[in-house]
XYZ file of C-alpha atoms in Angstrom:
585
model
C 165.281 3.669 -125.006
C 162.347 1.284 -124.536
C 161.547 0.391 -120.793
C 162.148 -3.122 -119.895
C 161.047 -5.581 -117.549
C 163.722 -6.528 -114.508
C 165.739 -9.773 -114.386
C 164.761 -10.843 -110.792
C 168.011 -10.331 -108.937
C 167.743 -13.368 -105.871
C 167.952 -11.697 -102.385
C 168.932 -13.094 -99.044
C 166.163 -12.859 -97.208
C 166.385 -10.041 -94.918
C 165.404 -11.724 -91.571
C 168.847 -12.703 -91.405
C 169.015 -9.198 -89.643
C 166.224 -10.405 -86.926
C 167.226 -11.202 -83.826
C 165.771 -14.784 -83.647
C 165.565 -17.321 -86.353
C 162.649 -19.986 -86.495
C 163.812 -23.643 -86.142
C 163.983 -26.186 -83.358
C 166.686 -28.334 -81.594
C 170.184 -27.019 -79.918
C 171.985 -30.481 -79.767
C 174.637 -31.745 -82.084
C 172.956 -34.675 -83.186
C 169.265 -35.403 -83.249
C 167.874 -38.216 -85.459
C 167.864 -37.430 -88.818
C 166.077 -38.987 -91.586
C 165.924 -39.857 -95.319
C 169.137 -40.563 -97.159
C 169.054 -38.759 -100.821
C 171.264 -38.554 -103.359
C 174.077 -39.890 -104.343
C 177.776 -38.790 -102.749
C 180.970 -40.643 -104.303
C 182.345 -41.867 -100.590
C 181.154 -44.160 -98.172
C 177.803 -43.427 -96.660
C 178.173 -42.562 -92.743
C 175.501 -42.306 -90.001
C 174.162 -38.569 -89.592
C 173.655 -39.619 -86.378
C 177.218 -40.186 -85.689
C 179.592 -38.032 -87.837
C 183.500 -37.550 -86.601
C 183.744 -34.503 -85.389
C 186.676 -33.652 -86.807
C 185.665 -34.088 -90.038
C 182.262 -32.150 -89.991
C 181.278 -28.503 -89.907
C 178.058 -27.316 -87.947
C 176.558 -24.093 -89.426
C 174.066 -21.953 -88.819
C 172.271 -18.514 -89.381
C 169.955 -19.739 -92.653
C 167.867 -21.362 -92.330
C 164.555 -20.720 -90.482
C 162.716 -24.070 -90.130
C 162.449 -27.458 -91.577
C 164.072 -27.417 -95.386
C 160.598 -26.936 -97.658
C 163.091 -28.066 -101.086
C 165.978 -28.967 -102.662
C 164.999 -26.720 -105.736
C 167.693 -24.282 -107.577
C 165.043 -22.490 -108.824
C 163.656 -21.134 -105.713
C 166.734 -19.295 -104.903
C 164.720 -17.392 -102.284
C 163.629 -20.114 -100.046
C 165.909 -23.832 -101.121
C 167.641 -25.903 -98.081
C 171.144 -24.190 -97.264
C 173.447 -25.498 -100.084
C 171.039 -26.350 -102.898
C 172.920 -23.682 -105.279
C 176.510 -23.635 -104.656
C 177.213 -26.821 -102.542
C 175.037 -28.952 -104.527
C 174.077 -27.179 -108.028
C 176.716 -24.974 -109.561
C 176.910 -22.117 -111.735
C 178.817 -21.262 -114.756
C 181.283 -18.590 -112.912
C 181.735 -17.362 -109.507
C 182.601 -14.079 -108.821
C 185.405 -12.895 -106.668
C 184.469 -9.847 -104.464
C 188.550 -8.844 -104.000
C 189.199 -9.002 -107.161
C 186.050 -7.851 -109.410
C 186.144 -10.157 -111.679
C 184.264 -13.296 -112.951
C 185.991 -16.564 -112.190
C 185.245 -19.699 -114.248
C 183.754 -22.730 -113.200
C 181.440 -24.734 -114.678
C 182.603 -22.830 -117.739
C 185.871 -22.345 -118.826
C 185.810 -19.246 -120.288
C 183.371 -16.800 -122.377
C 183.455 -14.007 -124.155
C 180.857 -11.510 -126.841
C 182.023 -12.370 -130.491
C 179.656 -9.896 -131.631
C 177.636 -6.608 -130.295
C 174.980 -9.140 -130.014
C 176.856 -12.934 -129.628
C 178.111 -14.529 -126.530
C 180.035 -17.558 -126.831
C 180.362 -20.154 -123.471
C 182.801 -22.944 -123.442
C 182.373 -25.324 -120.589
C 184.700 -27.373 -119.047
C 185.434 -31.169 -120.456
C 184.756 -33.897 -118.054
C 182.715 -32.917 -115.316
C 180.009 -35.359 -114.735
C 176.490 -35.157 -113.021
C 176.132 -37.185 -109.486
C 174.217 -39.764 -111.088
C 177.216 -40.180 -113.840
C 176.066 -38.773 -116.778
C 178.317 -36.176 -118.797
C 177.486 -32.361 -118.100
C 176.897 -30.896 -121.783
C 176.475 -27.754 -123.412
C 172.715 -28.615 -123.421
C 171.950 -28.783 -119.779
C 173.235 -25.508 -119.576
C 170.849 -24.528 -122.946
C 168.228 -26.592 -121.090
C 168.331 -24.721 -118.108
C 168.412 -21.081 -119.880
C 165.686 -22.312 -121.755
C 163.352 -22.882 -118.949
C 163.382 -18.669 -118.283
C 160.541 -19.085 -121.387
C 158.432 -20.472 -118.677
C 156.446 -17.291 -117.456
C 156.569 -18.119 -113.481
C 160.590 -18.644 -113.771
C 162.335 -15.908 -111.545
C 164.680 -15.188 -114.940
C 161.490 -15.139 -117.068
C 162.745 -11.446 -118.188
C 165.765 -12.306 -119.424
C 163.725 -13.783 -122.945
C 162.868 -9.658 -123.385
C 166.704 -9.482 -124.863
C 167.724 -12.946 -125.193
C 166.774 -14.485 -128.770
C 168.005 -17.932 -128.572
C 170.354 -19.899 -126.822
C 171.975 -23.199 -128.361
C 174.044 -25.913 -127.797
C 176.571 -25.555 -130.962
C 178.637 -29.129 -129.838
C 179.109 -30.347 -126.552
C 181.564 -28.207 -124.824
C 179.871 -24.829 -126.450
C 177.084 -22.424 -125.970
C 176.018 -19.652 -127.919
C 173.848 -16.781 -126.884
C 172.021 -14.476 -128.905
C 170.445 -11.093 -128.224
C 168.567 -8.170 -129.352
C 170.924 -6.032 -126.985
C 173.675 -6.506 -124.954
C 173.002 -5.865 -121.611
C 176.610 -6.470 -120.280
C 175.592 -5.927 -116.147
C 172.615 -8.125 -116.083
C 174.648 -10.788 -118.378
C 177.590 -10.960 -115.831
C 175.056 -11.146 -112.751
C 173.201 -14.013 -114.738
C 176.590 -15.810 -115.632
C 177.603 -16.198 -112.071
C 174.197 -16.640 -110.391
C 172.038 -19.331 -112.667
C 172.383 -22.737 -111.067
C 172.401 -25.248 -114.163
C 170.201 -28.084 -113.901
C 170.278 -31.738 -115.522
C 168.374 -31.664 -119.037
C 168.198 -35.600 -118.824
C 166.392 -35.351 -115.517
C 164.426 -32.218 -115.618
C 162.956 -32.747 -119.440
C 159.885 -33.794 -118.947
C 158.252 -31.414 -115.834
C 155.746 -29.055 -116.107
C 156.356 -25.735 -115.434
C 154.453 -25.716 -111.676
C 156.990 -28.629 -111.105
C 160.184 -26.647 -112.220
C 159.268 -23.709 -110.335
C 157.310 -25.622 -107.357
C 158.696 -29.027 -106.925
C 160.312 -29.846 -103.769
C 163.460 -31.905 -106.444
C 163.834 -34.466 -103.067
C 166.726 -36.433 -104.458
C 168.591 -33.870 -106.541
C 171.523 -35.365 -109.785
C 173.773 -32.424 -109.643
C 177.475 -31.580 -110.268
C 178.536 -29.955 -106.793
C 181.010 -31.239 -104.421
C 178.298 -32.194 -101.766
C 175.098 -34.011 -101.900
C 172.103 -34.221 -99.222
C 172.791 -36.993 -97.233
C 169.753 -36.585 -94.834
C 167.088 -34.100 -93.328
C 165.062 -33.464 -90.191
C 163.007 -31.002 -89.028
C 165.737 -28.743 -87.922
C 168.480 -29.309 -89.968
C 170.577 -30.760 -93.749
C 173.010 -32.718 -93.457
C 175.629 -32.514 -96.808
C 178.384 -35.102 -97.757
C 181.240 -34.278 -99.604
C 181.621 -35.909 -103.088
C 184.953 -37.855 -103.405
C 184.415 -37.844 -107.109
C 183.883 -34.185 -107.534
C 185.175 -32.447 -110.751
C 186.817 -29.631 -109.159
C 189.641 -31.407 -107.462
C 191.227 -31.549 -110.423
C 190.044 -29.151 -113.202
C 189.934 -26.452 -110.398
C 192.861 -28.372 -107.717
C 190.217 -27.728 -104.778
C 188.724 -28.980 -102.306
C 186.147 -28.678 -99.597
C 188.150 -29.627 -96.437
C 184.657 -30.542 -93.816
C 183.463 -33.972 -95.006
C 180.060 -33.485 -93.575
C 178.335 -30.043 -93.218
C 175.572 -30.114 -90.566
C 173.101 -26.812 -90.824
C 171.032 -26.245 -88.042
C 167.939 -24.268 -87.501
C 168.779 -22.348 -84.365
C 165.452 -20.768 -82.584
C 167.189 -17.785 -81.498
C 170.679 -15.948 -81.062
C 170.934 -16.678 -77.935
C 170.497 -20.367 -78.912
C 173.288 -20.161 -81.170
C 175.507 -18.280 -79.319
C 175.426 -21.108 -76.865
C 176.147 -23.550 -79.307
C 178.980 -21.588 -80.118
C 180.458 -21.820 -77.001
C 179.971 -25.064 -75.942
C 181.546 -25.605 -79.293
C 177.956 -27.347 -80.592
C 178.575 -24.672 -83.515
C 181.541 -23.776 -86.003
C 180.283 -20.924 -87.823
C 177.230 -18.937 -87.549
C 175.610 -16.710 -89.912
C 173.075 -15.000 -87.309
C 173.550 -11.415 -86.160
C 174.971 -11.819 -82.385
C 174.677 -9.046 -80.501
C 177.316 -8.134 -77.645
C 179.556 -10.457 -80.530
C 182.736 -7.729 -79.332
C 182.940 -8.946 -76.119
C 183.305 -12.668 -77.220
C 185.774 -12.300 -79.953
C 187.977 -9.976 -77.356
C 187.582 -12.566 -74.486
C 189.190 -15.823 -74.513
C 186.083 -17.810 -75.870
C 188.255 -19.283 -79.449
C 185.660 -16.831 -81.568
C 187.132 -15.040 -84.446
C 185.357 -12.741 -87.106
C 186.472 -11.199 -90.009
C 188.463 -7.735 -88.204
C 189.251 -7.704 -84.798
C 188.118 -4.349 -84.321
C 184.402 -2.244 -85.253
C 182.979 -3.283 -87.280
C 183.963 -6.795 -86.674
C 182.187 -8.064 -90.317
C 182.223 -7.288 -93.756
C 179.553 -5.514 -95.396
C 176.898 -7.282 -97.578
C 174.523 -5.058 -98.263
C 172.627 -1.298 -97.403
C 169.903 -1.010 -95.126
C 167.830 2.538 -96.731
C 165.039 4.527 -95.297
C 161.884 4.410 -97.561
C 159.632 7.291 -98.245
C 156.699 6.635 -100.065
C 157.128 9.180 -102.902
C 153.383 9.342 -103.660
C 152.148 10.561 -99.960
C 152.303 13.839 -98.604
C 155.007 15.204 -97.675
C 157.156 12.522 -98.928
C 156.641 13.409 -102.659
C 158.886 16.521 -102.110
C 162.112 16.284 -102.488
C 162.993 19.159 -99.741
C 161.158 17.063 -97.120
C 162.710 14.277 -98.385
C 166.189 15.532 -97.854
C 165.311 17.311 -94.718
C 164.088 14.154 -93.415
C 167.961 12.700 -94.532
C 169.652 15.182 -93.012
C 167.627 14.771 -89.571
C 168.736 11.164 -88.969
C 171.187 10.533 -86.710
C 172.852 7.294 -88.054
C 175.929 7.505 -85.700
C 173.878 7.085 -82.659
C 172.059 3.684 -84.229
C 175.507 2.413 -85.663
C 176.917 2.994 -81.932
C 174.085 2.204 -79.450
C 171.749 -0.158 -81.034
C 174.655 -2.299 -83.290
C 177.449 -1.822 -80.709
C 179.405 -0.756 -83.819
C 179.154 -4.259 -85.505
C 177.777 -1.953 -88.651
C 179.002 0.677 -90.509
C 177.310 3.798 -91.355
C 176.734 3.916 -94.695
C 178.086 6.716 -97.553
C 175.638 9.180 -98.372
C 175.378 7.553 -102.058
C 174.416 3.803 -100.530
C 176.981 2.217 -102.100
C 179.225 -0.374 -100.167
C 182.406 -0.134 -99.441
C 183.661 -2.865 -102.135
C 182.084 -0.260 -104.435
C 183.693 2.993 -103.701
C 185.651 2.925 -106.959
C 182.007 4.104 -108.302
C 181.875 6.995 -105.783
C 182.062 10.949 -107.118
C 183.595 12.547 -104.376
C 183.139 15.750 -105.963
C 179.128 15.653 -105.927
C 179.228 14.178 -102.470
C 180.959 17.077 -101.155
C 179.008 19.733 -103.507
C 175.564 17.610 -102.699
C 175.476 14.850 -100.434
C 173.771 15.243 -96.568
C 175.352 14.423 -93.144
C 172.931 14.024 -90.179
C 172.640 18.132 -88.385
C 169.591 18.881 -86.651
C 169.824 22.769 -87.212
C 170.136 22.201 -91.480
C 167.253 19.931 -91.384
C 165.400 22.930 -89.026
C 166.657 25.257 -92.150
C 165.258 22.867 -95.332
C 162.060 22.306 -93.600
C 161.788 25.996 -93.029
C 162.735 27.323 -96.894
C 160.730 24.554 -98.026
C 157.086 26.008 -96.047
C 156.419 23.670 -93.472
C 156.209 25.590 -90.435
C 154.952 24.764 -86.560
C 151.998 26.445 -86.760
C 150.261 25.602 -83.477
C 153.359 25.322 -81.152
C 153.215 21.519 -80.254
C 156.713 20.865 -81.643
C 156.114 19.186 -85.171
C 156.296 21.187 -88.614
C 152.595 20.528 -90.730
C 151.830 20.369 -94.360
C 152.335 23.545 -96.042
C 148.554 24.063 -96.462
C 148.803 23.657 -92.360
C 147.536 19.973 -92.180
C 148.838 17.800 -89.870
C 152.621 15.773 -90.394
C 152.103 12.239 -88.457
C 154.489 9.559 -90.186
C 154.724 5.991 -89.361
C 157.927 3.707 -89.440
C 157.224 0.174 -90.199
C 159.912 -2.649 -89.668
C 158.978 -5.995 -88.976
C 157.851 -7.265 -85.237
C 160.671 -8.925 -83.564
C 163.531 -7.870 -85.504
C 164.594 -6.099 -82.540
C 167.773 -4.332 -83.989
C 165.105 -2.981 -86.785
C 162.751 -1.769 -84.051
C 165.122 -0.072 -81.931
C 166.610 1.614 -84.995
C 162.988 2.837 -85.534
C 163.035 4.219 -82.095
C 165.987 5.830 -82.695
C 165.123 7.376 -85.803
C 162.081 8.983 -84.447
C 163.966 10.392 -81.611
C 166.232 12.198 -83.873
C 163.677 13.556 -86.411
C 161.227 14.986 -83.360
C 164.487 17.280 -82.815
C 164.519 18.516 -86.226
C 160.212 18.992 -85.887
C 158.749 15.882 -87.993
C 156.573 13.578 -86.223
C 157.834 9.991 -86.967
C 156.103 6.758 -85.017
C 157.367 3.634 -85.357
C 155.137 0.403 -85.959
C 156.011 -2.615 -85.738
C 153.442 -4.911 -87.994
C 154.706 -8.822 -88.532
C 156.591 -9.596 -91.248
C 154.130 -11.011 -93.728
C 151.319 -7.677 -92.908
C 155.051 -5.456 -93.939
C 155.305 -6.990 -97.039
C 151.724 -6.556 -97.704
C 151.802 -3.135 -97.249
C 154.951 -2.539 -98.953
C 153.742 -4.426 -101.916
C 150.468 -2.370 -102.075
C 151.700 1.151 -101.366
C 150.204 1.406 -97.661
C 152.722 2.957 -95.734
C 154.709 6.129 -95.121
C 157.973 5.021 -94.125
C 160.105 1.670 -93.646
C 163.311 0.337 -93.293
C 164.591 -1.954 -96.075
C 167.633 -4.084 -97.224
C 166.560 -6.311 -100.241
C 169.701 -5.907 -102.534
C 173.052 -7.721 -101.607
C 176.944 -6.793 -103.105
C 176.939 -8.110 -106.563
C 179.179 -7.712 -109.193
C 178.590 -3.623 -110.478
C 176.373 -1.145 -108.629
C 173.891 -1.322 -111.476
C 171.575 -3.713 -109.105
C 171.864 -1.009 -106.735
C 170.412 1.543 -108.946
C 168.038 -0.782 -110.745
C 166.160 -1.096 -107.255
C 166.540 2.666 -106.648
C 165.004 3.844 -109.928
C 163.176 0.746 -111.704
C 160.403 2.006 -113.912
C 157.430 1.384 -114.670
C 155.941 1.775 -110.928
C 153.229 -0.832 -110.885
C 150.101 -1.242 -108.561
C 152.145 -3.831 -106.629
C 156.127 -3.234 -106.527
C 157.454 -6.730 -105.012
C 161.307 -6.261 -105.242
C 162.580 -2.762 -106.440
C 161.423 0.619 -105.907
C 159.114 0.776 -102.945
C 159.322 4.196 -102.761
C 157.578 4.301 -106.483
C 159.660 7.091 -107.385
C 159.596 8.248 -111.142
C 162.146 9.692 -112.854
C 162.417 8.831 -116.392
C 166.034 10.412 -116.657
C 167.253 8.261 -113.833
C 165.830 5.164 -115.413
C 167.148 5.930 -118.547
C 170.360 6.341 -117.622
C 170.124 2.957 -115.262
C 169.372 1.613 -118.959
C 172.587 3.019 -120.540
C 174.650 1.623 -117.347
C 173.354 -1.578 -117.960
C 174.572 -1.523 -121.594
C 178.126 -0.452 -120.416
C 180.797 -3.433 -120.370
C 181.808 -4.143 -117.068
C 185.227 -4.018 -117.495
C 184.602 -0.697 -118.630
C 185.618 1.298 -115.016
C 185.611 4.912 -116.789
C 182.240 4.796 -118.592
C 180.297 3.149 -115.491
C 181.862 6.026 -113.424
C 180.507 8.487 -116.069
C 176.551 7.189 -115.668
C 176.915 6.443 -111.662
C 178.265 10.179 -111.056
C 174.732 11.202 -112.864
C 172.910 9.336 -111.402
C 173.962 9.929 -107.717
C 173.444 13.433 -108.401
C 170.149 12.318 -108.958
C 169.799 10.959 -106.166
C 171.093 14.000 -104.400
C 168.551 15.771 -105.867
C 165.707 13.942 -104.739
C 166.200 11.481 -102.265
C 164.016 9.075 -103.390
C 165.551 6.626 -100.667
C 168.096 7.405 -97.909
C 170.656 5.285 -96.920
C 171.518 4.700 -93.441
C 173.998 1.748 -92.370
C 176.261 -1.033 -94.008
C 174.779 -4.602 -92.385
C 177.183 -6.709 -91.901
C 178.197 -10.211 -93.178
C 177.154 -11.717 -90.038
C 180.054 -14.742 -89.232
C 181.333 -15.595 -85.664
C 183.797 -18.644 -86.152
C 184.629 -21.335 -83.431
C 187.852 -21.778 -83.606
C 187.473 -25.364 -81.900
C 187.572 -28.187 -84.958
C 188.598 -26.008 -87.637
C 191.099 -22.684 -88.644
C 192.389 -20.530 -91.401
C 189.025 -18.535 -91.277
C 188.420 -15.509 -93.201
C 190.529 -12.486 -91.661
C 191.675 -9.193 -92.855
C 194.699 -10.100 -91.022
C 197.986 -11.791 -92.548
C 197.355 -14.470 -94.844
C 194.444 -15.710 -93.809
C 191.420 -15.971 -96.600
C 189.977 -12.579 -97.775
C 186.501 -14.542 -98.668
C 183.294 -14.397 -96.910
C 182.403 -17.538 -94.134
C 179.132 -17.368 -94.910
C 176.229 -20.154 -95.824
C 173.704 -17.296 -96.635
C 171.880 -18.321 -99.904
C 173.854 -17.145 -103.273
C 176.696 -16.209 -101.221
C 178.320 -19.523 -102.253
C 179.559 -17.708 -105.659
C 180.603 -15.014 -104.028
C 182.987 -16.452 -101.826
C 181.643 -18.796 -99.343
C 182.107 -22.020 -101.213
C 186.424 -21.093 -101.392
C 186.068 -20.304 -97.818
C 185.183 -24.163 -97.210
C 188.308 -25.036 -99.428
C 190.261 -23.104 -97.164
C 189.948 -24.274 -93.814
C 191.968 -26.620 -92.206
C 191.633 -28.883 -88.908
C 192.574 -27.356 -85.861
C 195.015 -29.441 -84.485
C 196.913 -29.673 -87.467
């Protein structure tokens, strides 16, 4: 099977785990500028929204918005894809399954043909139709080489707009995991508006007064926050008999937890998205703070935070110290005295819980690893790396010196005291481990390059299959600079392969995806090219206050996600806002 370039699966950027957030401002309602767009109800002062009617968020955003672009998935103002641009499907974590939206259905007609029907009469803000070739417009623009889904054109043919209501894909192979990820995480953009810019401008333009289908539209901006108005004319409230209940949706730039917490409860805040330490305490006192379980670990779990070896240093390139190393950590204590138990500790495969369908249980009890000091003693000791001069740390089997360093970024204090914690527990077990704490942008430099030993990492979110789990665990080829996937630059051609053949598997098809995964977690038994540690959570502390019926594992309450992380809206988030309802009604 040839190797193939990725599709660049989007990422929520992983300083949501830091303990502070850049942004300014802690008040309600500063002055807020620039009206854009265009929003189907009567226009309303930012400055004065009814606060019964409007939802203040937070836990995004950084800093001022930089752009109202769908493209830049990584770094758009909160709502750009999912409030304001939609996607074809959305895809319901619960159930496992893709839900329609801007399409109404699709299906393969062929090994090699996939047919789209959209929906009739949904409109763009600016009151043109919505048409089969926006959507072959937008698909299109992967051609450009600096477009994140540039990749996809190494298997997609052609795409065309056969009438107005359908779409039909061609391939050179079907690639049934990517396709599903692409169908419910491509915002579609306006052919009669985006036509005629360059490719810097698709991929670079700040798109200030954005013609979209959503149910919202950016009603104004400041330095430290959007501001989003609901859309009275919105397609969904009929074809889909929804609706977003907040009128207004205020997201603020908080400068720190404790910031937000604050906001929270002085009742400044509805929802926040930042991780809140010493959350437990609020939710069990009588502050009107909910989250998703009323009990450890208070959230749901979005994604895996690993340990990183790089593969291509000494002693990391040997799977014995590799697994050593594994068995040496003691994840318990991090989960309990650093989190507080708002986090999980992870399965020895790395796969979330949503996932566990996918889990062998057989080759986790014949090879996974559980944290005990006295095995990792053992491994270290069969494998030849002995304490040779008595100071308390195993060396190199040809008797040089073992002296790792942990990098996680400077002021992500959760990050850093996990560090500490992880070097505490493998000095028991005789490696040498010191943490470093470098600032964010120097981390991702030396990621990039290859110029570190060990770091902490959490780039892939829950999707729709495990295969984007395993593409970043085993993506080949390793290049000079790995940006996204594989920083441990591990090669293993059968792993890849057999990534490859996952990725060709239907994803209705439970049985055969369980077939591949089992392999390749033995793999990853095997070797260890990454370890995982913990389960971060879906950070979301709700204010009771101005609005109910949040997300709970409780009762009947929603089984979504309150979340305004970006591309969380198709996972969840946006039916969350559908859901709520005012709290004195």
């Amino acid at each position: 099977m040839r190797i193939r370039a990725r599709i660049l699966i989007p990422v929520v950027a992983a300083g949501l785990l830091a303990t502070a957030c850049t942004g300014g401002g802690s008040t309600p309602n500063p002055p807020a500028s620039q009206a854009q767009g265009r929003s189907g109800a009567a226009s309303a002062d930012p400055n004065q929204l009814p606060r019964n009617e409007t939802l203040y968020t937070t836990g995004t955003q950084w800093g001022p918005p930089l752009n109202y672009n769908p493209i830049r998935e990584w770094d758009s103002a909160v709502g750009t894809k999912g409030l304001v641009y939609e996607t074809l499907f959305h895809y319901d974590t619960n159930a496992a399954k893709l839900v329609p939206w801007l399409a109404e259905s699709g299906s393969w007609t062929d090994d090699t043909t996939y047919e789209l029907k959209l929906r009739q009469g949904v409109k763009w803000s600016d009151g043109q139709p919505f048409t089969a070739k926006d959507v072959a417009y937008t698909f299109e623009l992967g051609k450009m080489e600096t477009i994140p889904f540039h990749n996809l054109w190494d298997w997609l043919e052609s795409v065309k707009a056969t009438d107005d209501q359908t779409v039909t894909f061609t391939f050179s192979e079907a690639n049934y995991q990517q396709w599903d990820y692409m169908l419910y995480s491509r915002a579609i953009v306006p052919e009669h508006v985006w036509k005629d810019r360059s490719e810097k401008e698709v991929l670079d333009g700040t798109n200030d007064n954005p013609v979209a289908t959503g149910a919202y539209t950016f009603m104004s901006k400041d330095q430290d926050r959007v501001v989003l108005q609901r859309r009275d004319d919105w397609w969904g409230k009929t074809a889909l008999s929804m609706e977003p209940k907040p009128r207004y949706i205020v997201d603020i730039a908080t400068p720190s937890n404790e910031v937000a917490m604050g906001m929270l409860l002085q009742k400044g805040l509805d929802l926040s998205n930042n991780f809140l330490p010493g959350v437990a305490n609020l939710v069990q006192g009588n502050f009107g703070l909910t989250t998703y379980y009323k009990e450890p670990p208070y959230m749901l779990s979005a994604n895996t935070a690993w340990l990183v070896p790089n593969t291509t240093k000494k002693p990391m390139d040997d799977p014995a110290f590799r697994k050593a190393l594994a068995s040496s950590i003691d994840v318990k204590k991090i989960v309990e005295s650093v989190y507080g138990n708002l986090v999980k500790a992870s399965s020895p495969t790395g796969l979330l819980p949503q996932w566990d369908e996918y889990v062998d249980q057989n080759v986790v009890s014949a090879s996974g690893f559980a944290f005990d000091t006295g095995k990792a003693k053992k491994l270290l000791a069969d494998a030849g790396y002995k304490d040779g001069d008595g100071d308390g740390f195993v060396e190199n089997k040809d008797g040089s010196k073992i002296s790792l360093t942990l990098i996680v970024p400077s002021g992500w204090t959760d990050w850093m005291e996990s560090a500490r914690s992880i070097a505490t527990s493998a000095k028991a077990a005789g490696i040498q481990v010191t943490p470093d704490f470098p600032d964010f942008n120097a981390l991702v430099e030396k990621r990039t390059e290859g110029d570190f030993d060990l770091l902490i990492n959490n780039e892939r979110q829950l999707s729709n299959s495990p295969y984007t789990y395993y593409e970043y665990m085993f993506q080949l080829p390793v290049r000079k600079q790995q940006n996204t996937v594989n920083f441990a630059r591990y090669e293993n051609d059968k792993a890849w392969d057999l990534v490859q053949q996952l990725d060709q598997v239907k994803t209705d098809d439970t049985a055969g995806m369980q077939k591949i995964i089992s392999q390749l977690q033995q793999i990853h038994f095997d070797d260890m090219p990454i370890i995982p540690l913990w389960y971060n959570g879906l950070w979301a502390q709700h204010s009771t206050s101005t609005w109910k019926n949040w997300p709970a594992a409780e009762g009947s309450a929603p089984k979504t996600g309150a979340v305004m992380w970006r591309n969380w809206f198709e996972l969840g988030g946006f039916e969350t806002l559908t859901q709520l309802q005012p709290a004195g009604s």
